[in-house]
């Protein structure tokens, strides 16, 4: 029998601190202080729900922000910043959607630019 993967939820009124790893879905309606990372599922998603707060770091294929986030985040697929979201920090992303009303204070860095910079930095001059 195949087991279903359930979402991990930090419920409203709950406050957690530490480093968290998840497989499929990590939902924050409460408060998280620390790092949150996807344990390898290419469809993994972190969702900061309206009223949720995350301070720290997020590393996940997909990230959806509808609450308050103060973090450095890296997404290998897409980031959605919702209409009531407040984001402070650095976003590294492949695809980015920002809804009207979102408040962003920080840097938005497309991974295409990072890939180009890493390739240029990693080139070896063989002309000698």
mmCIF file of N, CA and C in Angstrom, residues 87-91 104-108:
data_model
loop_
_atom_site.group_PDB
_atom_site.id
_atom_site.type_symbol
_atom_site.label_atom_id
_atom_site.label_comp_id
_atom_site.label_asym_id
_atom_site.label_seq_id
_atom_site.Cartn_x
_atom_site.Cartn_y
_atom_site.Cartn_z
ATOM 1 N N UNK A 87 7.203 41.366 2.314
ATOM 2 C CA UNK A 87 8.452 40.617 2.185
ATOM 3 C C UNK A 87 9.637 41.550 2.361
ATOM 4 N N UNK A 88 10.587 41.125 3.197
ATOM 5 C CA UNK A 88 11.853 41.822 3.373
ATOM 6 C C UNK A 88 12.961 40.792 3.226
ATOM 7 N N UNK A 89 13.913 41.047 2.331
ATOM 8 C CA UNK A 89 15.018 40.114 2.172
ATOM 9 C C UNK A 89 15.469 39.982 0.734
ATOM 10 N N UNK A 90 15.960 38.794 0.412
ATOM 11 C CA UNK A 90 16.483 38.493 -0.917
ATOM 12 C C UNK A 90 15.711 37.314 -1.491
ATOM 13 N N UNK A 91 15.263 37.454 -2.745
ATOM 14 C CA UNK A 91 14.566 36.373 -3.442
ATOM 15 C C UNK A 91 15.404 35.958 -4.645
ATOM 16 N N UNK A 104 7.323 44.910 -0.935
ATOM 17 C CA UNK A 104 8.616 44.231 -1.051
ATOM 18 C C UNK A 104 9.717 45.220 -0.712
ATOM 19 N N UNK A 105 10.623 44.807 0.175
ATOM 20 C CA UNK A 105 11.783 45.602 0.539
ATOM 21 C C UNK A 105 12.984 44.673 0.492
ATOM 22 N N UNK A 106 13.722 44.721 -0.609
ATOM 23 C CA UNK A 106 14.855 43.821 -0.730
ATOM 24 C C UNK A 106 15.287 43.664 -2.166
ATOM 25 N N UNK A 107 15.930 42.544 -2.450
ATOM 26 C CA UNK A 107 16.470 42.275 -3.777
ATOM 27 C C UNK A 107 15.750 41.103 -4.424
ATOM 28 N N UNK A 108 15.459 41.264 -5.712
ATOM 29 C CA UNK A 108 14.861 40.200 -6.515
ATOM 30 C C UNK A 108 15.904 39.782 -7.544
#
